[in-house]
Amino acid sequence: MRKRAPHMADDYAFPKGELMRGKKGLVMGVANHNSIAWGIASQLAAQGAEMAFTYQGEELERRVRPLAESIGVKTMIPCDVTDDASMDAAFAEIEKAFGTIDFVVHSVAFANKNELKGSFVDNTTREGFLLAMNISAFSFVDVAKRASKLMPNGGSLITMTYLGSERTIPNYNTMGVAKAALEASTRYIARDLGPKGIRCNAISAGAMRTLALAGIAGGRGMIAQGRAFSAMKEDTSMEGVAGCALWLASDLGKSTTGEVVHVDAGFHMMGMPDAEEA
Ligand code: NAD
């Protein structure tokens, strides 16, 4: 029997506690109950964080609102990261709601479906390349600029990436290039904002069953391969990804910045499959 997908925070085995008590922040990129942003937000809420959500557009609100309300999120703001006016309005509302913030989780990416399959060389267009870069990489720089103005006491910026930035993964194509830019941006942001006490890190998660993965040709195969060729021979868990985000968002993450942390059951460091798998 298929395991029921978690719909509410309580369905995950998230540790409860006080690590985020008194901290306020923004989570960008909850689309539904499978979203990585939702798992992370649930974990941060279980540790006492106060949060605002941004979501891509009105049509997602129906799915996102009940999730947000289930963990006490009162501020929900539609926000398209490609639209300056929308970003201006979103950050104005966050400032109005919270004054200052302590963390941002940026869990946003997009590339055209027809560029996430087949030949990278043949299928990549100028428009598609720039769109993927704009939504999946530049938006984090833009978020860092805006969020840092609301972080007078320091803070933590976290983004989500994937191994396709470092190694070639079939069909990941344009998104791999955008993730490479996102990871480099993470380091430059960390350098710029470090003196202000603002840390900036990326979590490189293994393949997980979400809407974004469904857009990649053979996405389910990425999960199976990720499991089969991982050191631990298991799927990447939401608990593991959200736990990493908790470490980085809380004071436990002090002194860690400019880092890309792999949470993928050890898939990233395997040089060759085991002999019997080859
Ligand atoms: P998801 O589809 O649930 O989340 C992607 C989010 O990006 C959605 O909420 C979507 O609304 C948002 N988005 C896209 N375009 C936007 C725009 N113009 N403005 C504002 N928001 C926009 O899927 P997910 O897998 O949870 O993805 C979250 C992040 O995790 C992405 O950066 C993704 O690349 C990364 N990631 C995913 C996996 C995986 O296997 N699912 C692995 C590693 C990293």
mmCIF file of C-alpha atoms and ligand atoms in Angstrom:
data_model
loop_
_atom_site.group_PDB
_atom_site.id
_atom_site.type_symbol
_atom_site.label_atom_id
_atom_site.label_comp_id
_atom_site.label_asym_id
_atom_site.label_seq_id
_atom_site.Cartn_x
_atom_site.Cartn_y
_atom_site.Cartn_z
ATOM 1 C CA MET A 1 0.000 0.000 0.000
ATOM 2 C CA ARG A 2 1.294 3.486 -0.848
ATOM 3 C CA LYS A 3 2.279 5.535 2.142
ATOM 4 C CA ARG A 4 -0.115 8.459 2.603
ATOM 5 C CA ALA A 5 1.532 11.741 1.729
ATOM 6 C CA PRO A 6 1.912 13.997 4.761
ATOM 7 C CA HIS A 7 -0.660 16.788 4.696
ATOM 8 C CA MET A 8 -0.021 18.493 7.967
ATOM 9 C CA ALA A 9 3.068 19.172 9.997
ATOM 10 C CA ASP A 10 2.231 16.461 12.524
ATOM 11 C CA ASP A 11 2.622 13.751 9.884
ATOM 12 C CA TYR A 12 6.379 14.293 9.892
ATOM 13 C CA ALA A 13 8.622 13.156 12.733
ATOM 14 C CA PHE A 14 9.926 16.647 13.436
ATOM 15 C CA PRO A 15 11.629 17.285 16.755
ATOM 16 C CA LYS A 16 9.759 19.844 18.857
ATOM 17 C CA GLY A 17 11.525 22.436 20.959
ATOM 18 C CA GLU A 18 12.460 26.044 21.431
ATOM 19 C CA LEU A 19 15.399 26.513 19.057
ATOM 20 C CA MET A 20 13.522 29.080 16.946
ATOM 21 C CA ARG A 21 11.577 30.743 19.773
ATOM 22 C CA GLY A 22 11.601 34.525 19.275
ATOM 23 C CA LYS A 23 12.770 34.240 15.660
ATOM 24 C CA LYS A 24 10.725 35.613 12.784
ATOM 25 C CA GLY A 25 11.186 34.880 9.127
ATOM 26 C CA LEU A 26 9.950 34.389 5.620
ATOM 27 C CA VAL A 27 9.385 31.111 3.774
ATOM 28 C CA MET A 28 9.103 31.369 -0.027
ATOM 29 C CA GLY A 29 7.963 28.477 -2.206
ATOM 30 C CA VAL A 30 5.203 26.488 -0.537
ATOM 31 C CA ALA A 31 3.020 25.245 -3.408
ATOM 32 C CA ASN A 32 1.432 22.216 -1.728
ATOM 33 C CA HIS A 33 1.953 19.642 1.017
ATOM 34 C CA ASN A 34 4.792 17.993 -0.922
ATOM 35 C CA SER A 35 6.852 21.185 -1.220
ATOM 36 C CA ILE A 36 10.245 21.177 0.460
ATOM 37 C CA ALA A 37 9.389 24.667 1.772
ATOM 38 C CA TRP A 38 6.389 23.162 3.567
ATOM 39 C CA GLY A 39 8.521 20.524 5.283
ATOM 40 C CA ILE A 40 11.029 23.159 6.373
ATOM 41 C CA ALA A 41 8.313 25.552 7.579
ATOM 42 C CA SER A 42 6.707 22.762 9.615
ATOM 43 C CA GLN A 43 10.016 21.985 11.305
ATOM 44 C CA LEU A 44 10.751 25.631 12.046
ATOM 45 C CA ALA A 45 7.232 26.038 13.476
ATOM 46 C CA ALA A 46 7.728 22.979 15.702
ATOM 47 C CA GLN A 47 10.692 24.836 17.187
ATOM 48 C CA GLY A 48 8.731 28.029 17.817
ATOM 49 C CA ALA A 49 9.461 30.185 14.725
ATOM 50 C CA GLU A 50 7.013 32.861 13.642
ATOM 51 C CA MET A 51 6.700 32.981 9.863
ATOM 52 C CA ALA A 52 5.238 34.686 6.824
ATOM 53 C CA PHE A 53 4.709 32.752 3.594
ATOM 54 C CA THR A 54 4.954 34.028 0.065
ATOM 55 C CA TYR A 55 3.352 31.922 -2.636
ATOM 56 C CA GLN A 56 3.457 32.285 -6.383
ATOM 57 C CA GLY A 57 -0.076 33.374 -7.221
ATOM 58 C CA GLU A 58 -3.739 33.419 -6.354
ATOM 59 C CA GLU A 59 -4.385 29.959 -7.781
ATOM 60 C CA LEU A 60 -2.047 28.396 -5.204
ATOM 61 C CA GLU A 61 -3.729 30.101 -2.264
ATOM 62 C CA ARG A 62 -6.401 27.402 -1.906
ATOM 63 C CA ARG A 63 -3.707 24.790 -1.229
ATOM 64 C CA VAL A 64 -1.317 26.919 0.774
ATOM 65 C CA ARG A 65 -3.733 28.659 3.160
ATOM 66 C CA PRO A 66 -4.847 25.567 5.140
ATOM 67 C CA LEU A 67 -1.229 24.467 5.496
ATOM 68 C CA ALA A 68 -0.153 27.922 6.671
ATOM 69 C CA GLU A 69 -3.025 28.177 9.142
ATOM 70 C CA SER A 70 -2.256 24.720 10.571
ATOM 71 C CA ILE A 71 1.091 26.028 11.844
ATOM 72 C CA GLY A 72 -0.123 29.473 12.880
ATOM 73 C CA VAL A 73 1.167 31.461 9.879
ATOM 74 C CA LYS A 74 -0.954 34.618 9.661
ATOM 75 C CA THR A 75 0.882 36.570 6.954
ATOM 76 C CA MET A 76 0.455 35.103 3.471
ATOM 77 C CA ILE A 77 1.535 37.178 0.510
ATOM 78 C CA PRO A 78 1.266 36.391 -3.208
ATOM 79 C CA CYS A 79 4.650 37.059 -4.818
ATOM 80 C CA ASP A 80 6.098 36.450 -8.271
ATOM 81 C CA VAL A 81 9.893 36.729 -8.004
ATOM 82 C CA THR A 82 10.191 37.891 -11.643
ATOM 83 C CA ASP A 83 8.067 40.963 -10.966
ATOM 84 C CA ASP A 84 9.751 43.888 -9.161
ATOM 85 C CA ALA A 85 6.431 45.442 -8.140
ATOM 86 C CA SER A 86 5.322 42.146 -6.624
ATOM 87 C CA MET A 87 8.615 41.787 -4.727
ATOM 88 C CA ASP A 88 8.400 45.425 -3.533
ATOM 89 C CA ALA A 89 4.873 44.847 -2.252
ATOM 90 C CA ALA A 90 5.760 41.536 -0.593
ATOM 91 C CA PHE A 91 8.730 42.909 1.321
ATOM 92 C CA ALA A 92 6.771 46.030 2.311
ATOM 93 C CA GLU A 93 4.117 43.757 3.786
ATOM 94 C CA ILE A 94 6.696 41.636 5.589
ATOM 95 C CA GLU A 95 8.225 44.770 7.097
ATOM 96 C CA LYS A 96 4.760 45.911 8.163
ATOM 97 C CA ALA A 97 3.986 42.548 9.753
ATOM 98 C CA PHE A 98 7.321 41.865 11.461
ATOM 99 C CA GLY A 99 9.503 44.987 11.416
ATOM 100 C CA THR A 100 12.684 42.962 11.391
ATOM 101 C CA ILE A 101 13.295 39.335 10.448
ATOM 102 C CA ASP A 102 15.864 36.686 11.360
ATOM 103 C CA PHE A 103 15.715 34.199 8.476
ATOM 104 C CA VAL A 104 14.538 33.562 4.927
ATOM 105 C CA VAL A 105 13.999 30.190 3.284
ATOM 106 C CA HIS A 106 14.143 30.579 -0.513
ATOM 107 C CA SER A 107 12.719 27.418 -2.075
ATOM 108 C CA VAL A 108 11.856 28.661 -5.537
ATOM 109 C CA ALA A 109 12.892 27.415 -8.978
ATOM 110 C CA PHE A 110 11.505 27.086 -12.478
ATOM 111 C CA ALA A 111 12.562 26.065 -15.979
ATOM 112 C CA ASN A 112 10.414 25.325 -19.026
ATOM 113 C CA LYS A 113 9.449 21.670 -19.230
ATOM 114 C CA ASN A 114 10.726 21.352 -22.808
ATOM 115 C CA GLU A 115 14.210 22.344 -21.603
ATOM 116 C CA LEU A 116 14.228 19.703 -18.875
ATOM 117 C CA LYS A 117 14.557 16.800 -21.257
ATOM 118 C CA GLY A 118 16.854 15.387 -23.890
ATOM 119 C CA SER A 119 19.819 17.230 -25.315
ATOM 120 C CA PHE A 120 21.056 20.238 -23.341
ATOM 121 C CA VAL A 121 22.768 21.602 -26.430
ATOM 122 C CA ASP A 122 19.802 21.233 -28.769
ATOM 123 C CA ASN A 123 16.936 22.065 -26.420
ATOM 124 C CA THR A 124 18.258 25.097 -24.549
ATOM 125 C CA THR A 125 16.909 28.417 -25.831
ATOM 126 C CA ARG A 126 18.014 31.919 -24.913
ATOM 127 C CA GLU A 127 14.592 32.701 -23.426
ATOM 128 C CA GLY A 128 14.434 29.447 -21.484
ATOM 129 C CA PHE A 129 17.967 29.801 -20.173
ATOM 130 C CA LEU A 130 17.358 33.362 -18.987
ATOM 131 C CA LEU A 131 14.004 32.461 -17.430
ATOM 132 C CA ALA A 132 15.548 29.611 -15.430
ATOM 133 C CA MET A 133 18.387 31.901 -14.318
ATOM 134 C CA ASN A 134 15.985 34.693 -13.397
ATOM 135 C CA ILE A 135 13.613 32.613 -11.276
ATOM 136 C CA SER A 136 16.042 30.035 -9.905
ATOM 137 C CA ALA A 137 19.244 32.043 -9.310
ATOM 138 C CA PHE A 138 18.806 35.830 -9.574
ATOM 139 C CA SER A 139 15.736 35.787 -7.333
ATOM 140 C CA PHE A 140 17.916 34.681 -4.407
ATOM 141 C CA VAL A 141 20.247 37.653 -4.915
ATOM 142 C CA ASP A 142 17.222 39.958 -5.053
ATOM 143 C CA VAL A 143 15.787 38.357 -1.907
ATOM 144 C CA ALA A 144 19.135 38.736 -0.123
ATOM 145 C CA LYS A 145 19.245 42.446 -0.989
ATOM 146 C CA ARG A 146 15.734 43.079 0.276
ATOM 147 C CA ALA A 147 15.816 40.764 3.302
ATOM 148 C CA SER A 148 19.178 42.025 4.575
ATOM 149 C CA LYS A 149 17.616 45.486 5.044
ATOM 150 C CA LEU A 150 15.236 43.862 7.540
ATOM 151 C CA MET A 151 18.037 42.065 9.404
ATOM 152 C CA PRO A 152 19.741 44.691 11.594
ATOM 153 C CA ASN A 153 20.640 42.008 14.139
ATOM 154 C CA GLY A 154 22.061 39.535 11.638
ATOM 155 C CA GLY A 155 20.234 36.559 10.194
ATOM 156 C CA SER A 156 20.244 33.461 8.059
ATOM 157 C CA LEU A 157 19.448 33.104 4.350
ATOM 158 C CA ILE A 158 18.860 29.591 3.033
ATOM 159 C CA THR A 159 18.269 28.392 -0.519
ATOM 160 C CA MET A 160 17.621 24.974 -2.069
ATOM 161 C CA THR A 161 19.880 23.425 -4.679
ATOM 162 C CA TYR A 162 20.626 20.073 -6.325
ATOM 163 C CA LEU A 163 23.703 18.092 -7.355
ATOM 164 C CA GLY A 164 22.961 18.815 -11.035
ATOM 165 C CA SER A 165 24.936 22.038 -10.453
ATOM 166 C CA GLU A 166 28.182 20.133 -9.862
ATOM 167 C CA ARG A 167 27.686 17.063 -12.041
ATOM 168 C CA THR A 168 25.715 16.435 -15.188
ATOM 169 C CA ILE A 169 22.403 14.707 -14.537
ATOM 170 C CA PRO A 170 20.292 13.518 -17.497
ATOM 171 C CA ASN A 171 17.476 15.984 -18.372
ATOM 172 C CA TYR A 172 18.373 18.449 -15.597
ATOM 173 C CA ASN A 173 20.100 20.619 -18.226
ATOM 174 C CA THR A 174 19.312 24.343 -17.901
ATOM 175 C CA MET A 175 18.336 23.910 -14.262
ATOM 176 C CA GLY A 176 21.787 22.504 -13.503
ATOM 177 C CA VAL A 177 23.375 25.661 -14.902
ATOM 178 C CA ALA A 178 20.968 27.827 -12.900
ATOM 179 C CA LYS A 179 21.774 25.874 -9.725
ATOM 180 C CA ALA A 180 25.505 26.406 -10.342
ATOM 181 C CA ALA A 181 24.806 30.162 -10.518
ATOM 182 C CA LEU A 182 22.663 29.902 -7.381
ATOM 183 C CA GLU A 183 25.471 28.200 -5.443
ATOM 184 C CA ALA A 184 28.044 30.763 -6.593
ATOM 185 C CA SER A 185 25.583 33.511 -5.621
ATOM 186 C CA THR A 186 25.287 31.907 -2.176
ATOM 187 C CA ARG A 187 29.035 32.366 -1.662
ATOM 188 C CA TYR A 188 29.066 35.969 -2.912
ATOM 189 C CA ILE A 189 26.069 36.855 -0.752
ATOM 190 C CA ALA A 190 27.782 35.221 2.244
ATOM 191 C CA ARG A 191 30.902 37.288 1.644
ATOM 192 C CA ASP A 192 29.031 40.587 1.242
ATOM 193 C CA LEU A 193 26.667 40.156 4.159
ATOM 194 C CA GLY A 194 29.010 38.321 6.525
ATOM 195 C CA PRO A 195 30.204 41.520 8.233
ATOM 196 C CA LYS A 196 26.549 42.280 9.076
ATOM 197 C CA GLY A 197 26.185 38.940 10.834
ATOM 198 C CA ILE A 198 24.039 37.543 8.034
ATOM 199 C CA ARG A 199 24.850 33.969 7.047
ATOM 200 C CA CYS A 200 23.934 32.509 3.661
ATOM 201 C CA ASN A 201 23.887 28.807 2.842
ATOM 202 C CA ALA A 202 22.417 26.346 0.352
ATOM 203 C CA ILE A 203 21.002 22.894 1.034
ATOM 204 C CA SER A 204 21.681 20.425 -1.770
ATOM 205 C CA ALA A 205 18.841 17.933 -1.343
ATOM 206 C CA GLY A 206 18.544 14.562 -3.015
ATOM 207 C CA ALA A 207 15.638 14.002 -5.395
ATOM 208 C CA MET A 208 12.236 14.207 -3.683
ATOM 209 C CA ARG A 209 8.717 13.723 -5.009
ATOM 210 C CA THR A 210 7.422 17.285 -5.534
ATOM 211 C CA LEU A 211 5.755 19.359 -8.265
ATOM 212 C CA ALA A 212 9.142 20.698 -9.364
ATOM 213 C CA LEU A 213 10.509 17.172 -9.816
ATOM 214 C CA ALA A 214 7.452 16.217 -11.885
ATOM 215 C CA GLY A 215 8.539 18.847 -14.428
ATOM 216 C CA ILE A 216 11.782 16.990 -15.179
ATOM 217 C CA ALA A 217 11.693 14.153 -17.738
ATOM 218 C CA GLY A 218 12.357 10.905 -15.855
ATOM 219 C CA GLY A 219 12.032 12.672 -12.500
ATOM 220 C CA ARG A 220 10.889 9.513 -10.721
ATOM 221 C CA GLY A 221 13.971 7.755 -12.054
ATOM 222 C CA MET A 222 16.064 10.395 -10.303
ATOM 223 C CA ILE A 223 14.566 9.278 -6.989
ATOM 224 C CA ALA A 224 15.193 5.581 -7.703
ATOM 225 C CA GLN A 225 18.772 6.223 -8.858
ATOM 226 C CA GLY A 226 19.386 8.559 -5.940
ATOM 227 C CA ARG A 227 18.395 5.773 -3.574
ATOM 228 C CA ALA A 228 20.179 2.930 -5.378
ATOM 229 C CA PHE A 229 23.489 4.768 -5.723
ATOM 230 C CA SER A 230 23.450 6.565 -2.374
ATOM 231 C CA ALA A 231 25.794 5.521 0.406
ATOM 232 C CA MET A 232 22.833 4.826 2.686
ATOM 233 C CA LYS A 233 20.649 3.096 0.044
ATOM 234 C CA GLU A 234 17.659 5.156 1.042
ATOM 235 C CA ASP A 235 15.568 8.098 -0.120
ATOM 236 C CA THR A 236 16.317 11.618 0.979
ATOM 237 C CA SER A 237 13.891 12.365 3.814
ATOM 238 C CA MET A 238 11.980 15.558 4.471
ATOM 239 C CA GLU A 239 13.030 15.171 8.104
ATOM 240 C CA GLY A 240 16.691 15.307 7.065
ATOM 241 C CA VAL A 241 16.260 18.312 4.782
ATOM 242 C CA ALA A 242 14.138 20.199 7.314
ATOM 243 C CA GLY A 243 16.579 19.300 10.091
ATOM 244 C CA CYS A 244 19.421 20.824 8.083
ATOM 245 C CA ALA A 245 17.357 23.964 7.553
ATOM 246 C CA LEU A 246 16.709 24.141 11.301
ATOM 247 C CA TRP A 247 20.429 23.923 11.999
ATOM 248 C CA LEU A 248 21.212 26.669 9.483
ATOM 249 C CA ALA A 249 18.301 28.955 10.467
ATOM 250 C CA SER A 250 18.870 28.692 14.213
ATOM 251 C CA ASP A 251 21.825 29.731 16.359
ATOM 252 C CA LEU A 252 23.115 26.160 16.030
ATOM 253 C CA GLY A 253 24.320 27.286 12.608
ATOM 254 C CA LYS A 254 26.533 30.065 14.023
ATOM 255 C CA SER A 255 29.827 30.419 12.098
ATOM 256 C CA THR A 256 28.582 28.413 9.099
ATOM 257 C CA THR A 257 28.226 30.517 5.963
ATOM 258 C CA GLY A 258 28.839 30.255 2.224
ATOM 259 C CA GLU A 259 28.289 26.510 2.463
ATOM 260 C CA VAL A 260 26.470 24.040 0.206
ATOM 261 C CA VAL A 261 25.356 21.240 2.517
ATOM 262 C CA HIS A 262 24.408 17.956 0.848
ATOM 263 C CA VAL A 263 21.408 16.181 2.345
ATOM 264 C CA ASP A 264 21.058 13.232 -0.024
ATOM 265 C CA ALA A 265 21.917 10.052 1.898
ATOM 266 C CA GLY A 266 25.464 10.360 0.549
ATOM 267 C CA PHE A 267 24.575 10.238 -3.169
ATOM 268 C CA HIS A 268 26.849 13.187 -4.025
ATOM 269 C CA MET A 269 30.098 11.605 -2.908
ATOM 270 C CA MET A 270 29.800 8.178 -4.556
ATOM 271 C CA GLY A 271 32.384 7.883 -7.323
ATOM 272 C CA MET A 272 31.185 4.576 -8.774
ATOM 273 C CA PRO A 273 28.301 2.159 -8.113
ATOM 274 C CA ASP A 274 29.069 -0.965 -6.049
ATOM 275 C CA ALA A 275 30.470 -3.804 -8.197
ATOM 276 C CA GLU A 276 27.248 -5.849 -8.095
ATOM 277 C CA GLU A 277 25.217 -2.801 -9.231
ATOM 278 C CA ALA A 278 27.406 -1.958 -12.236
HETATM 279 P P1 NAD B 1 7.759 22.853 -5.503
HETATM 280 O O1 NAD B 1 7.190 22.849 -6.888
HETATM 281 O O2 NAD B 1 6.874 22.448 -4.404
HETATM 282 O O3 NAD B 1 8.391 24.274 -5.162
HETATM 283 C C1 NAD B 1 8.863 25.162 -6.168
HETATM 284 C C2 NAD B 1 8.291 26.510 -5.821
HETATM 285 O O4 NAD B 1 8.795 27.513 -6.703
HETATM 286 C C3 NAD B 1 6.756 26.533 -5.958
HETATM 287 O O5 NAD B 1 6.183 26.943 -4.746
HETATM 288 C C4 NAD B 1 6.521 27.568 -7.043
HETATM 289 O O6 NAD B 1 5.325 28.274 -6.858
HETATM 290 C C5 NAD B 1 7.745 28.442 -6.858
HETATM 291 N N1 NAD B 1 7.973 29.333 -8.007
HETATM 292 C C6 NAD B 1 8.253 28.985 -9.289
HETATM 293 N N2 NAD B 1 8.314 30.097 -10.044
HETATM 294 C C7 NAD B 1 8.085 31.163 -9.224
HETATM 295 C C8 NAD B 1 7.993 32.571 -9.409
HETATM 296 N N3 NAD B 1 8.151 33.134 -10.620
HETATM 297 N N4 NAD B 1 7.745 33.348 -8.334
HETATM 298 C C9 NAD B 1 7.572 32.801 -7.101
HETATM 299 N N5 NAD B 1 7.622 31.484 -6.865
HETATM 300 C C10 NAD B 1 7.873 30.671 -7.916
HETATM 301 O O7 NAD B 1 9.023 21.882 -5.595
HETATM 302 P P2 NAD B 1 10.248 21.652 -4.584
HETATM 303 O O8 NAD B 1 10.883 20.405 -5.069
HETATM 304 O O9 NAD B 1 9.793 21.779 -3.209
HETATM 305 O O10 NAD B 1 11.226 22.840 -4.963
HETATM 306 C C11 NAD B 1 11.731 23.756 -4.022
HETATM 307 C C12 NAD B 1 13.208 23.988 -4.260
HETATM 308 O O11 NAD B 1 13.914 22.795 -3.954
HETATM 309 C C13 NAD B 1 13.571 24.349 -5.692
HETATM 310 O O12 NAD B 1 14.617 25.301 -5.681
HETATM 311 C C14 NAD B 1 14.077 23.037 -6.230
HETATM 312 O O13 NAD B 1 14.944 23.201 -7.338
HETATM 313 C C15 NAD B 1 14.814 22.537 -5.006
HETATM 314 N N6 NAD B 1 15.160 21.112 -4.989
HETATM 315 C C16 NAD B 1 14.223 20.170 -5.238
HETATM 316 C C17 NAD B 1 14.587 18.827 -5.219
HETATM 317 C C18 NAD B 1 13.564 17.753 -5.528
HETATM 318 O O14 NAD B 1 13.969 16.638 -5.856
HETATM 319 N N7 NAD B 1 12.281 18.006 -5.402
HETATM 320 C C19 NAD B 1 15.913 18.457 -4.939
HETATM 321 C C20 NAD B 1 16.847 19.447 -4.672
HETATM 322 C C21 NAD B 1 16.459 20.783 -4.709
#
